Tab-separated table of C-alpha atoms in Angstrom:
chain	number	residue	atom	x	y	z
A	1	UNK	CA	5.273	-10.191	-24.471
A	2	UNK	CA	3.022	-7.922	-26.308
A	3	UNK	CA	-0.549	-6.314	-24.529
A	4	UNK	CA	-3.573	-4.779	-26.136
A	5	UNK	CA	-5.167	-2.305	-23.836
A	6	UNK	CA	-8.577	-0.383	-25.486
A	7	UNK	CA	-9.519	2.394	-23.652
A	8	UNK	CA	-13.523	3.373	-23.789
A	9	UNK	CA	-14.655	6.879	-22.995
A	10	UNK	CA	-17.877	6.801	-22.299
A	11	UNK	CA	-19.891	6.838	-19.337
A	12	UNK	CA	-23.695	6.914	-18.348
A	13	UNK	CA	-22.404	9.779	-15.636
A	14	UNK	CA	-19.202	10.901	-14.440
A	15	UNK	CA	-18.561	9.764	-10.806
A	16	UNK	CA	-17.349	12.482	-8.189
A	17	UNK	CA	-13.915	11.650	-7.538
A	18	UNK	CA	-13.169	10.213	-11.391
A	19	UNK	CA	-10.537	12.293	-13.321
A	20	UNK	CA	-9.998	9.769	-16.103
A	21	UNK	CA	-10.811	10.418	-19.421
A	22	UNK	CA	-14.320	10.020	-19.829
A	23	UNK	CA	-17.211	11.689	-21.221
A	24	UNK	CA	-21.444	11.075	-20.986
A	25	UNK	CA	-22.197	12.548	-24.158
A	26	UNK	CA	-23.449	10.195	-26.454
A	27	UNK	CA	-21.632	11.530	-29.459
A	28	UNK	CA	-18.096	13.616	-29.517
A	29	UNK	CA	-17.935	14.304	-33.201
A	30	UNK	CA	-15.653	13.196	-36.046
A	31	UNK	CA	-17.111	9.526	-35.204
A	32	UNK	CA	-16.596	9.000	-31.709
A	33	UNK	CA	-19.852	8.104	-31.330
A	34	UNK	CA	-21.139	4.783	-28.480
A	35	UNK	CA	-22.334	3.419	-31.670
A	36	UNK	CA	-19.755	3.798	-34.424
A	37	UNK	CA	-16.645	3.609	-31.642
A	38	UNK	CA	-15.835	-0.123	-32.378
A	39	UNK	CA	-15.484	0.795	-36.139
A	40	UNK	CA	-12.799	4.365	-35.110
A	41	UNK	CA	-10.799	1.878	-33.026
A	42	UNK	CA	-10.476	-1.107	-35.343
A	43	UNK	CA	-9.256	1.747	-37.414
A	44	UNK	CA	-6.557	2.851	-34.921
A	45	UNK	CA	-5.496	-0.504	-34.683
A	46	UNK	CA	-4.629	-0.673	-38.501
A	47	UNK	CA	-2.459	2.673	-38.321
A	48	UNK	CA	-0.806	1.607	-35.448
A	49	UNK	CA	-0.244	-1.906	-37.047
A	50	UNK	CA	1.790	0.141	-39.865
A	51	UNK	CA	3.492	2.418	-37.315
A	52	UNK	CA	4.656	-0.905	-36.173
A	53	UNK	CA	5.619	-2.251	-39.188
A	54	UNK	CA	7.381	1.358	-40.289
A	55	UNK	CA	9.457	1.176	-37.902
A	56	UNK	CA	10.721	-2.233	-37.486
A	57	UNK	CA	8.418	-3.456	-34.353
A	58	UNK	CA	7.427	-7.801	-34.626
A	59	UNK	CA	5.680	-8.228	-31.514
A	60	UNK	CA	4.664	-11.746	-30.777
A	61	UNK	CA	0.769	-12.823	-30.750
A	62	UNK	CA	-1.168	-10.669	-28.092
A	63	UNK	CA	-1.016	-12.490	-24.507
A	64	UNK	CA	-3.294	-10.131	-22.982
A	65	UNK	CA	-5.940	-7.876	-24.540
A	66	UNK	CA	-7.638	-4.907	-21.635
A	67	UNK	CA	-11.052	-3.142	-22.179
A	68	UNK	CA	-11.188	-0.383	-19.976
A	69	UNK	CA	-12.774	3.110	-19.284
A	70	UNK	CA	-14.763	4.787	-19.020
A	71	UNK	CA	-17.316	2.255	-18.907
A	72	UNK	CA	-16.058	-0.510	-21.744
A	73	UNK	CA	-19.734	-2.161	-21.242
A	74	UNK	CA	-21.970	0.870	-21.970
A	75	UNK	CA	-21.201	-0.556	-25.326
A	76	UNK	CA	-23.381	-3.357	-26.979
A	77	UNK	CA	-21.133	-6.687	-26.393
A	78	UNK	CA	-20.821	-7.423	-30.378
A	79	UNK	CA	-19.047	-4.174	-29.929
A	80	UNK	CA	-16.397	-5.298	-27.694
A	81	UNK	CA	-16.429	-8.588	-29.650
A	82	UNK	CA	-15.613	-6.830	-33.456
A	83	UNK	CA	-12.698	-5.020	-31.806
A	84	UNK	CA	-10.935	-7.944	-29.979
A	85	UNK	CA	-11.568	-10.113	-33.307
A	86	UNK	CA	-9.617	-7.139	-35.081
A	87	UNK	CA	-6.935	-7.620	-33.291
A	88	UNK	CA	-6.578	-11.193	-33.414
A	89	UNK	CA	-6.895	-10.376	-37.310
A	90	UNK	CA	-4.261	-7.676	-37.495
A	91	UNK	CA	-1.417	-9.021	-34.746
A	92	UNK	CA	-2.802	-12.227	-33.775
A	93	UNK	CA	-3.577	-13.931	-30.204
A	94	UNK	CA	-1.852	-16.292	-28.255
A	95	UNK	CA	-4.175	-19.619	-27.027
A	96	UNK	CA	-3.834	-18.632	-23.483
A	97	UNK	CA	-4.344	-14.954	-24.070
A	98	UNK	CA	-5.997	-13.047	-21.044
A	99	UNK	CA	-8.877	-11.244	-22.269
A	100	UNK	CA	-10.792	-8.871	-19.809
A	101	UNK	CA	-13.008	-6.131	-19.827
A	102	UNK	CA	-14.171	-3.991	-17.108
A	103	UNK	CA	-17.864	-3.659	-16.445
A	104	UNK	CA	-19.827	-1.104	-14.227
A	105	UNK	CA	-22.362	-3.496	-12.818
A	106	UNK	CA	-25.422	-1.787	-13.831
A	107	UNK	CA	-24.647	-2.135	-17.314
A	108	UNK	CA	-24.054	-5.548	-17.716
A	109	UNK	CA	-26.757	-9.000	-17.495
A	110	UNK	CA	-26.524	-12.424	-17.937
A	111	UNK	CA	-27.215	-12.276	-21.508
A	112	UNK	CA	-24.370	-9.358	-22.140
A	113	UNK	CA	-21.866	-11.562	-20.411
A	114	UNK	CA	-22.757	-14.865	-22.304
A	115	UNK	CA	-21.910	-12.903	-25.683
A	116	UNK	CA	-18.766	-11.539	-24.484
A	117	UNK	CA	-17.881	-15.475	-23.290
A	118	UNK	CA	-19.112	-16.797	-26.760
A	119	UNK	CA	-17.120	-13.935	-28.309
A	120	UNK	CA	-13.484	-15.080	-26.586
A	121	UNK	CA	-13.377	-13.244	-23.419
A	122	UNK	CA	-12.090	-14.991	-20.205
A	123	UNK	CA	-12.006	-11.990	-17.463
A	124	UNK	CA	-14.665	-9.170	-16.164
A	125	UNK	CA	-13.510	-7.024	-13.505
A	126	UNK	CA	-16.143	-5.721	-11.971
A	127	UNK	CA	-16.241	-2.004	-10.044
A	128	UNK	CA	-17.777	-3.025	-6.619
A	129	UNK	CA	-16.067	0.598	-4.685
A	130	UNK	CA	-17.817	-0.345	-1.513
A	131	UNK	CA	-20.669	-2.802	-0.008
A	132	UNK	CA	-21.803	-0.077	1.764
A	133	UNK	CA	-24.811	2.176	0.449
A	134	UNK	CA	-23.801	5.411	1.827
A	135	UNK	CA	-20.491	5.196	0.878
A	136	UNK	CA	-21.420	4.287	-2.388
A	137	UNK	CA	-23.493	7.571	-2.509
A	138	UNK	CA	-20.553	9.601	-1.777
A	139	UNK	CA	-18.983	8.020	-4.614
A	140	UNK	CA	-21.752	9.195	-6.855
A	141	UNK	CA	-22.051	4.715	-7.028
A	142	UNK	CA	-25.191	4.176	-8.585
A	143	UNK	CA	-24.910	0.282	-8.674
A	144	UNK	CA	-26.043	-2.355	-5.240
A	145	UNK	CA	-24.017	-4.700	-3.617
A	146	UNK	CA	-26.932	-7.386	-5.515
A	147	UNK	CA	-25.776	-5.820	-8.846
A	148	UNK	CA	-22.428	-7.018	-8.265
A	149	UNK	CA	-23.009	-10.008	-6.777
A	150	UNK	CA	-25.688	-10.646	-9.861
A	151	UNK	CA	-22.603	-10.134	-12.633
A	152	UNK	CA	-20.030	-12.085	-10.596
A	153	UNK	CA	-22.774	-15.363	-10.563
A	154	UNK	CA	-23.334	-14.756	-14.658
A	155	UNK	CA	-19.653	-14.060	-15.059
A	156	UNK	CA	-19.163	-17.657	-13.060
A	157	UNK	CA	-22.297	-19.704	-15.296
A	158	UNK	CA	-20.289	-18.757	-18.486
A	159	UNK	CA	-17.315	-19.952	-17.320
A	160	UNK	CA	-15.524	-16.333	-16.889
A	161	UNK	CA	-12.987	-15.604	-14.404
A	162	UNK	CA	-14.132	-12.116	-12.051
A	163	UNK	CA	-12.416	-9.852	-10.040
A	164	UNK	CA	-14.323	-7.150	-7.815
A	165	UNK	CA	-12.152	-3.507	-7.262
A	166	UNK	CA	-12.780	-1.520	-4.488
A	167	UNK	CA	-12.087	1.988	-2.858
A	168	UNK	CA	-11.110	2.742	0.558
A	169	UNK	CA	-10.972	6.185	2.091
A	170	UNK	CA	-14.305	7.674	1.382
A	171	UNK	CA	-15.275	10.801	2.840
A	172	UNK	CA	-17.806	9.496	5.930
A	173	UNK	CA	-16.416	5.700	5.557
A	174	UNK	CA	-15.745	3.987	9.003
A	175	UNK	CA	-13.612	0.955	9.435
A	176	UNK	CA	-16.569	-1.208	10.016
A	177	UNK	CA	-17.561	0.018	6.833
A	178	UNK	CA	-14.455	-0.846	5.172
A	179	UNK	CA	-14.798	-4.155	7.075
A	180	UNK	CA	-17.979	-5.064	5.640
A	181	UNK	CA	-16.903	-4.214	1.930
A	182	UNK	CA	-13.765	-6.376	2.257
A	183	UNK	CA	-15.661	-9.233	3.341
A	184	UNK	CA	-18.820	-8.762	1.515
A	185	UNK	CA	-15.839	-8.801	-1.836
A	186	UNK	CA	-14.244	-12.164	0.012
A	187	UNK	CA	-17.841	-13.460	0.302
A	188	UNK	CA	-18.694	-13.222	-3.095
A	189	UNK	CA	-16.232	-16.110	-3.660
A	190	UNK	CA	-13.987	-14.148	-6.237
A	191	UNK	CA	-10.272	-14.935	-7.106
A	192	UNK	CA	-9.000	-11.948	-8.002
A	193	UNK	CA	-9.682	-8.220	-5.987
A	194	UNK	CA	-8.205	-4.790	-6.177
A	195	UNK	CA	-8.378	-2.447	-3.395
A	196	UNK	CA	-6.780	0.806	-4.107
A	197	UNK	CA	-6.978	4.065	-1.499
A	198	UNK	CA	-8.869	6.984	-2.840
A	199	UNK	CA	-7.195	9.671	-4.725
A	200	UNK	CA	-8.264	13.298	-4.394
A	201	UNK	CA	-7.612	15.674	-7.771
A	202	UNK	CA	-8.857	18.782	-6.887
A	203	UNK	CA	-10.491	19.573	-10.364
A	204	UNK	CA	-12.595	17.069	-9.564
A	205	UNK	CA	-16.621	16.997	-8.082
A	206	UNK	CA	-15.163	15.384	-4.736
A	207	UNK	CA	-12.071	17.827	-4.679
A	208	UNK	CA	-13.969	20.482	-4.734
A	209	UNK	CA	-16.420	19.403	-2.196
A	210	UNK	CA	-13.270	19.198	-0.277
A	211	UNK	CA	-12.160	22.254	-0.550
A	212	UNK	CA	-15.156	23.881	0.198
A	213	UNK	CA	-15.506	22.054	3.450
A	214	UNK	CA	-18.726	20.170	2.755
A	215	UNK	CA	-16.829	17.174	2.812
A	216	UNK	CA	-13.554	15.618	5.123
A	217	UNK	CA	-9.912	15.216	3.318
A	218	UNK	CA	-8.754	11.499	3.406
A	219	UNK	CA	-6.793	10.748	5.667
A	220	UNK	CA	-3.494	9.033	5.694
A	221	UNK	CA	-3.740	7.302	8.529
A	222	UNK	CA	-6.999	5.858	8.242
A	223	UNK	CA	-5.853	4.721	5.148
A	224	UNK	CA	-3.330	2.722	6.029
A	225	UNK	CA	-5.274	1.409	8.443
A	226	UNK	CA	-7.796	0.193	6.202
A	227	UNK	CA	-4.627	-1.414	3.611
A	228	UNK	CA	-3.667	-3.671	6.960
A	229	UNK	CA	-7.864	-5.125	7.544
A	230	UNK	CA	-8.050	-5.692	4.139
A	231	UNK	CA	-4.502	-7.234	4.000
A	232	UNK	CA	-4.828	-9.056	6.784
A	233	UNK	CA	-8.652	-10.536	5.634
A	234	UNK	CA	-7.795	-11.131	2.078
A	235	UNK	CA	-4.725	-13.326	3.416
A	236	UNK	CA	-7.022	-15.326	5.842
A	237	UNK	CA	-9.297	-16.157	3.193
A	238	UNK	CA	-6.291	-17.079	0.836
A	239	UNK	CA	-5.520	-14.284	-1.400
A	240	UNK	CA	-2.225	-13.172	-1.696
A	241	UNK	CA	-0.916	-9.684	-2.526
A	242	UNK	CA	0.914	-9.457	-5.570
A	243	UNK	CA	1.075	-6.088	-6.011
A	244	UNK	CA	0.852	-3.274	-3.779
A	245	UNK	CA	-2.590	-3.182	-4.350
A	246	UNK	CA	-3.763	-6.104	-5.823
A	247	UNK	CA	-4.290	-9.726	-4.456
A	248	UNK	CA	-5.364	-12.911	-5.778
A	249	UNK	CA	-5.479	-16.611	-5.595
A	250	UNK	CA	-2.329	-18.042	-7.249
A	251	UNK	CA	-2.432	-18.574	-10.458
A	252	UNK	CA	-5.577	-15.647	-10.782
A	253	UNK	CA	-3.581	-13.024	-10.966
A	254	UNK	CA	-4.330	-9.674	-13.491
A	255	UNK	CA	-1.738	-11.103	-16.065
A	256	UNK	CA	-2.297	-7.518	-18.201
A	257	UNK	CA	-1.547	-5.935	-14.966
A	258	UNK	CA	1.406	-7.952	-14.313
A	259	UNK	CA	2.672	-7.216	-17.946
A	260	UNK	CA	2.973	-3.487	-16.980
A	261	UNK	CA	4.848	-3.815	-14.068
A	262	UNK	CA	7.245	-5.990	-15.649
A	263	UNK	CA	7.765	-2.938	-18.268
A	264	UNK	CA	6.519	-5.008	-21.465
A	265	UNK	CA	5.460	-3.989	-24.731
A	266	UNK	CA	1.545	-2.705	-24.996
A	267	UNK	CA	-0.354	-1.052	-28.016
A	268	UNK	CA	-2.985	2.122	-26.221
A	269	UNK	CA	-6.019	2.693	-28.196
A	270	UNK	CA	-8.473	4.884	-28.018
A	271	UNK	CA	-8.331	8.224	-26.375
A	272	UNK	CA	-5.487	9.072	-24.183
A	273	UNK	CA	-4.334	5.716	-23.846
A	274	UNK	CA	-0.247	5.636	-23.650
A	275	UNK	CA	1.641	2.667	-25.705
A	276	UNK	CA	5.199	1.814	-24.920
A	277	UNK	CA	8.002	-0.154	-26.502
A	278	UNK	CA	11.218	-1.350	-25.225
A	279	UNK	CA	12.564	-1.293	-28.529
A	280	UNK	CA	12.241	0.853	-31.496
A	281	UNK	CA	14.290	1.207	-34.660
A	282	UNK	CA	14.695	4.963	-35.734
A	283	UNK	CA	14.652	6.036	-39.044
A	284	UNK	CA	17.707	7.872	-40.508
A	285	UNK	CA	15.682	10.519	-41.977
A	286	UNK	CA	16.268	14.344	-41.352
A	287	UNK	CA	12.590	14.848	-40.704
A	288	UNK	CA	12.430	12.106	-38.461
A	289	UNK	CA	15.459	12.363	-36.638
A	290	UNK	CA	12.844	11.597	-33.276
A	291	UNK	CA	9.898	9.700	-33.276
A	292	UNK	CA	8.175	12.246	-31.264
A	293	UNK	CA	4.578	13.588	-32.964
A	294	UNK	CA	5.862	17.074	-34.061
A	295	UNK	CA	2.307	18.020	-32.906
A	296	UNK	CA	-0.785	17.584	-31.996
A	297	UNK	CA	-2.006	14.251	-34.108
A	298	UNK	CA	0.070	14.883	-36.911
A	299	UNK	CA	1.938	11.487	-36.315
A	300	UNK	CA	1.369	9.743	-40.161
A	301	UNK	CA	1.308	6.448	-40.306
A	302	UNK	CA	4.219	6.079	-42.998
A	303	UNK	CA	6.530	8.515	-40.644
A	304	UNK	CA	9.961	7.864	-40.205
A	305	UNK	CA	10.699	5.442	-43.278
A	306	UNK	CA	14.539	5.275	-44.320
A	307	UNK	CA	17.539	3.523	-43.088
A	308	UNK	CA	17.723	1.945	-39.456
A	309	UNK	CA	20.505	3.875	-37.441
A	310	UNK	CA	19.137	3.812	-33.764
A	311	UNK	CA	17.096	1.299	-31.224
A	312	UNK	CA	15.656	2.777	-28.143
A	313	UNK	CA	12.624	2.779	-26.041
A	314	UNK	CA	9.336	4.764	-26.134
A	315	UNK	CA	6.375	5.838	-25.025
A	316	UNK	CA	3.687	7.417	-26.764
A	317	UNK	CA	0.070	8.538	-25.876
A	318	UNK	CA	-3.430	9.240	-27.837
A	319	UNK	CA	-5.148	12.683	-27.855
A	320	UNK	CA	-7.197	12.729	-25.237
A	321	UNK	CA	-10.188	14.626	-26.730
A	322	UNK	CA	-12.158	11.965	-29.349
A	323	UNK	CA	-13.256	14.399	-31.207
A	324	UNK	CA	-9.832	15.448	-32.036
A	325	UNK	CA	-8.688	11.633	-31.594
A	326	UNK	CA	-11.098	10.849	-34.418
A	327	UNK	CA	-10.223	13.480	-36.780
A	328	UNK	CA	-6.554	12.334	-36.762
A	329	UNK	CA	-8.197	8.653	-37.519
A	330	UNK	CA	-10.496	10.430	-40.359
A	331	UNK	CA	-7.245	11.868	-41.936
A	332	UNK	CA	-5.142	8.386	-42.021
A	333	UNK	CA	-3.053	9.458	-39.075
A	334	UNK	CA	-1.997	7.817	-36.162
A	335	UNK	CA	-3.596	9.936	-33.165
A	336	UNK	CA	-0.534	10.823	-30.725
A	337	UNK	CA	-1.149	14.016	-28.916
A	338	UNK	CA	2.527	12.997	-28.193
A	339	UNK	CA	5.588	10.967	-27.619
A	340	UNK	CA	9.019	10.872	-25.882
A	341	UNK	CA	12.045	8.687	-26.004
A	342	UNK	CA	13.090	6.822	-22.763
A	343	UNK	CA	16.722	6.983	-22.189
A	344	UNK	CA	18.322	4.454	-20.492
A	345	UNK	CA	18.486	5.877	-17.196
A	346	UNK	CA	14.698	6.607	-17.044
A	347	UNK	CA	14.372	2.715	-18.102
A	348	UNK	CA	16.229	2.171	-14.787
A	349	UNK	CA	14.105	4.134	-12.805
A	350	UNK	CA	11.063	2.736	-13.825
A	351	UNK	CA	12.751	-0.743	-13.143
A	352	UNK	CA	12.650	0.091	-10.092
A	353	UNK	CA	9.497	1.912	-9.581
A	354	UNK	CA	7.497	-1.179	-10.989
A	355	UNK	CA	9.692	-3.700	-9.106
A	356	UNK	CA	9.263	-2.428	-6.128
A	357	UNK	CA	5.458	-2.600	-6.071
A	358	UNK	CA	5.674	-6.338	-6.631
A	359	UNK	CA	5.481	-9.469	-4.573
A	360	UNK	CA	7.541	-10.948	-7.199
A	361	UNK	CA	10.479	-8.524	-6.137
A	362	UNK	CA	12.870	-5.962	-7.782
A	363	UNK	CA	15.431	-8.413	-9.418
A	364	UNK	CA	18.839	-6.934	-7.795
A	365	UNK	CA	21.033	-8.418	-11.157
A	366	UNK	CA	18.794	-6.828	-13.634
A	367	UNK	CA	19.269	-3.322	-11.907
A	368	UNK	CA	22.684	-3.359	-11.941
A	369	UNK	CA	22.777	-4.641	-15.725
A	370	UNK	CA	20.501	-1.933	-15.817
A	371	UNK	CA	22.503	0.568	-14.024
A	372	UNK	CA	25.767	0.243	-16.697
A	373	UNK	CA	23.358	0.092	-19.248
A	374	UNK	CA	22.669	3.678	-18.316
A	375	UNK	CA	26.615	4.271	-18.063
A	376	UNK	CA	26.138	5.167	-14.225
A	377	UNK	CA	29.683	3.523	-14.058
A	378	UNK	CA	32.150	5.218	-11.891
A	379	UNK	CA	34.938	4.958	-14.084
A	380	UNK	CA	35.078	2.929	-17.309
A	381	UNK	CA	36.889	0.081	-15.268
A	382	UNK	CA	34.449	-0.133	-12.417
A	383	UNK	CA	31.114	-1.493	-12.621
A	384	UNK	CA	29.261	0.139	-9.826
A	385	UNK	CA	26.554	-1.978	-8.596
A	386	UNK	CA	23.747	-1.886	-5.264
A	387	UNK	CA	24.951	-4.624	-3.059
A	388	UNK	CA	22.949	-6.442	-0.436
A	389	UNK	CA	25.002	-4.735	2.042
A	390	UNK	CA	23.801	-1.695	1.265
A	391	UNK	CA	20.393	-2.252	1.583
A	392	UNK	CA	21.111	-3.505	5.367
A	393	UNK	CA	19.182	-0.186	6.450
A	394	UNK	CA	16.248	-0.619	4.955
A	395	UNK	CA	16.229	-4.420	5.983
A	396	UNK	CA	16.341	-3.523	9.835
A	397	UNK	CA	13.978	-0.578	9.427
A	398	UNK	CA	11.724	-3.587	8.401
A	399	UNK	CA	11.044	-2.119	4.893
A	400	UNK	CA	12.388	-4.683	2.714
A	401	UNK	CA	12.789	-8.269	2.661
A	402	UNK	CA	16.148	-9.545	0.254
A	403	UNK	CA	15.832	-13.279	-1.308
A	404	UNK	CA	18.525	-15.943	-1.730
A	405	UNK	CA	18.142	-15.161	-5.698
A	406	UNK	CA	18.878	-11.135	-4.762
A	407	UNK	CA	15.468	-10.500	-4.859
A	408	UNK	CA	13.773	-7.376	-3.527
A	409	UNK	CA	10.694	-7.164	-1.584
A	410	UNK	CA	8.539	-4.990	0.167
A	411	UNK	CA	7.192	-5.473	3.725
A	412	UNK	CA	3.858	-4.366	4.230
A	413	UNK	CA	5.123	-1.358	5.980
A	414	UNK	CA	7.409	-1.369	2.905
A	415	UNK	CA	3.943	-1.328	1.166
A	416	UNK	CA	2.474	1.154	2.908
A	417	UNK	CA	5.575	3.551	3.073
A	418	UNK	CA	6.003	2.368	-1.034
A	419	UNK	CA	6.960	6.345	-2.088
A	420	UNK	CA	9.608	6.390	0.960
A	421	UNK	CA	11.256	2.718	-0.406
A	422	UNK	CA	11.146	3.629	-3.572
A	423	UNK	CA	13.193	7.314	-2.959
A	424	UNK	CA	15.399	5.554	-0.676
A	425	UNK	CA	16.674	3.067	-3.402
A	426	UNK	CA	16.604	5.784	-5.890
A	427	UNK	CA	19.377	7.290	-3.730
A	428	UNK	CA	21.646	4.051	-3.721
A	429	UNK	CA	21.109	3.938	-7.202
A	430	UNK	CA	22.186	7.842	-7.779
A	431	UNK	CA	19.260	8.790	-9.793
């Protein structure tokens, strides 16, 4: 599989506990501009395209293509439309691709939505945050419940699929507050919803609030307490978790989403997203003995040509500052702040990392391919391998189920405790 994600900067103003990239300026030089960004990415998507090509990469036609942000519909909808018809132009999409932006409800009408449906989307994921209107204000929200529920009625005229996200944890939210944004989400009739607990950076408006005392610190407990209402209402209303924090209707589930935690392919664009490969052929070429941007954006798009000695995996990310992100684009480059190889045994880690969030399971065979893969061996005779057996301790301590098929999955208190499960089989791994 191969995935598109496009990330959009801009916002109309930067909420209090956000530390993604995003800006509200209107304009961040070198042509990262709301109104000429369509045209800088379309461009990124040609380098990258050649990167690909360079360096031995065929992906298959797109099966899932992401707009997110930032606030993806804070641009004009033939914007969004130009760049996902670029890259069915320059890789090609599959029939059944999954196309979805992400939409801040007070940006987005009936009208917007139609053009994004008569353009070839199939997905908006709404940010709902909360039903609740002081929560939202401690959010720095500016949208109401009705603004939601207005987008997710358009979204279902034009024949779009919608999911709602939401944050619990708020500073000042009660779990009657929690309550009434889990089922005000069920009530709008939805397949699809995301319900993640709130993350604190202190650099952030919230942190600092935080620090300062003018606002309460999350608390853990509360928070898992909120993760087993909304668990437990999603489920009676017949959405299923299929990731830690994710739940759906079968068959509605975020296949992007799903794409990542299965470790597949994906193309970043825009600034600071990350793109990763599972396999990439290395030139054997003394200045590009690693495909790693020397420095800052100076990653040309014809780097690394020569003779193929060496597959391996890697990840890459975008400048994060679009001014800078543009320049590289200006001067023909491909815009990696950076990149890094991933070795085999960080491939096995993340196997497990990503498999463990899922309701899907951590596929027991694959780890242990993926285990000698990373020569983890004992000795060159003995393939060591994680039995059932010894995962009989974190079976009774009720973290983990284990299928017929040596399948791994979490509990919900595997969910909850997901750091703990995941260090835990780290350990009987020896990594």
């Amino acid at each position: 599989m191969f995935e598109v994600y496009i990330h959009v900067p801009f916002c109309l103003r930067r909420c209090g506990y956000c530390d993604f990239n995003t800006y509200t300026a209107t304009d961040l030089g070198a042509g990262a501009s709301r109104g000429n960004y369509a045209n800088m990415v379309i461009r990124e998507m040609k380098l990258t395209k050649q990167w690909q090509l360079d360096h031995g990469i065929e992906e298959p036609p797109v099966s899932t293509v992401f707009f997110g942000g930032g606030t993806p519909t804070i641009l004009a909808a033939r914007d969004l439309v130009a760049m996902l018809d670029a890259v069915r132009k320059i890789w090609s999409i599959a029939p059944d691709a999954e196309i979805t932006t992400e939409a801040n409800p007070d940006t987005v009408n009936e009208y917007y939505i139609n053009e994004l449906a008569a353009g070839g989307f199939t997905r908006v994921s709404f940010g709902m945050q909360s039903a609740v209107p002081h929560v939202l204000k401690t959010l720095d929200r500016t949208h109401t419940p009705a603004n939601v529920a207005a987008g997710v009625n358009a979204a279902n005229k034009a024949g779009l699929r919608s999911s709602v996200d939401l944050i619990y944890g708020a500073p000042g939210e009660s779990l009657d507050d929690w309550r009434t944004s889990v089922t005000t989400a069920i009530d709008l009739g939805v397949n699809h919803i995301s319900a993640y607990a709130l993350t604190v950076e202190p650099t952030t408006k919230m942190g600092r609030q935080i620090a300062a005392g003018t606002l309460p610190k999350p608390n853990d407990d509360d928070e898992a307490a909120k993760y087993e209402i909304a668990d437990d209402l999603f489920a009676a209303a017949g959405l299923e978790w299929y990731e830690v924090s994710n739940w759906a209707r079968p068959g509605y589930e975020s296949q992007h989403n799903l794409g990542y935690w299965r470790n597949v392919d994906w193309a970043g664009l825009g600034p600071g997203a990350h793109s990763h490969y599972n396999a990439v052929t290395e030139a054997d070429h003394p200045q590009s003995a690693s495909l790693t941007a020397p420095a800052v954006g100076v990653c040309p798009a014809d780097a690394g040509l020569g003779v193929v000695s060496v597959s391996h995996g890697l990840r890459s990310w975008d400048i994060a500052h679009p001014r800078l992100w543009g320049t590289a684009i200006n001067e023909n480059r491909v815009p990696w702040a950076d990149s890094e190889t991933i070795t085999p045994e960080e491939n096995l880690e993340e196997l497990i990392m990503l498999g463990l969030r899922l309701h899907e399971g951590l596929d027991l065979d694959r780890i242990n391919r993926a285990i000698n893969d990373a020569g983890m061996s004992s000795t060159p005779q003995t393939l060591r391998t994680v039995s059932v057996d010894q995962l009989a301790p974190m079976i009774s301590e009720g973290l983990i189920t284990v299928s017929d098929n040596h399948r791994v999955v979490p509990t919900r208190r595997g969910r909850l405790l997901n750091d703990s499960v995941i260090e835990q089989f780290f350990d009987f791994v020896g990594v």
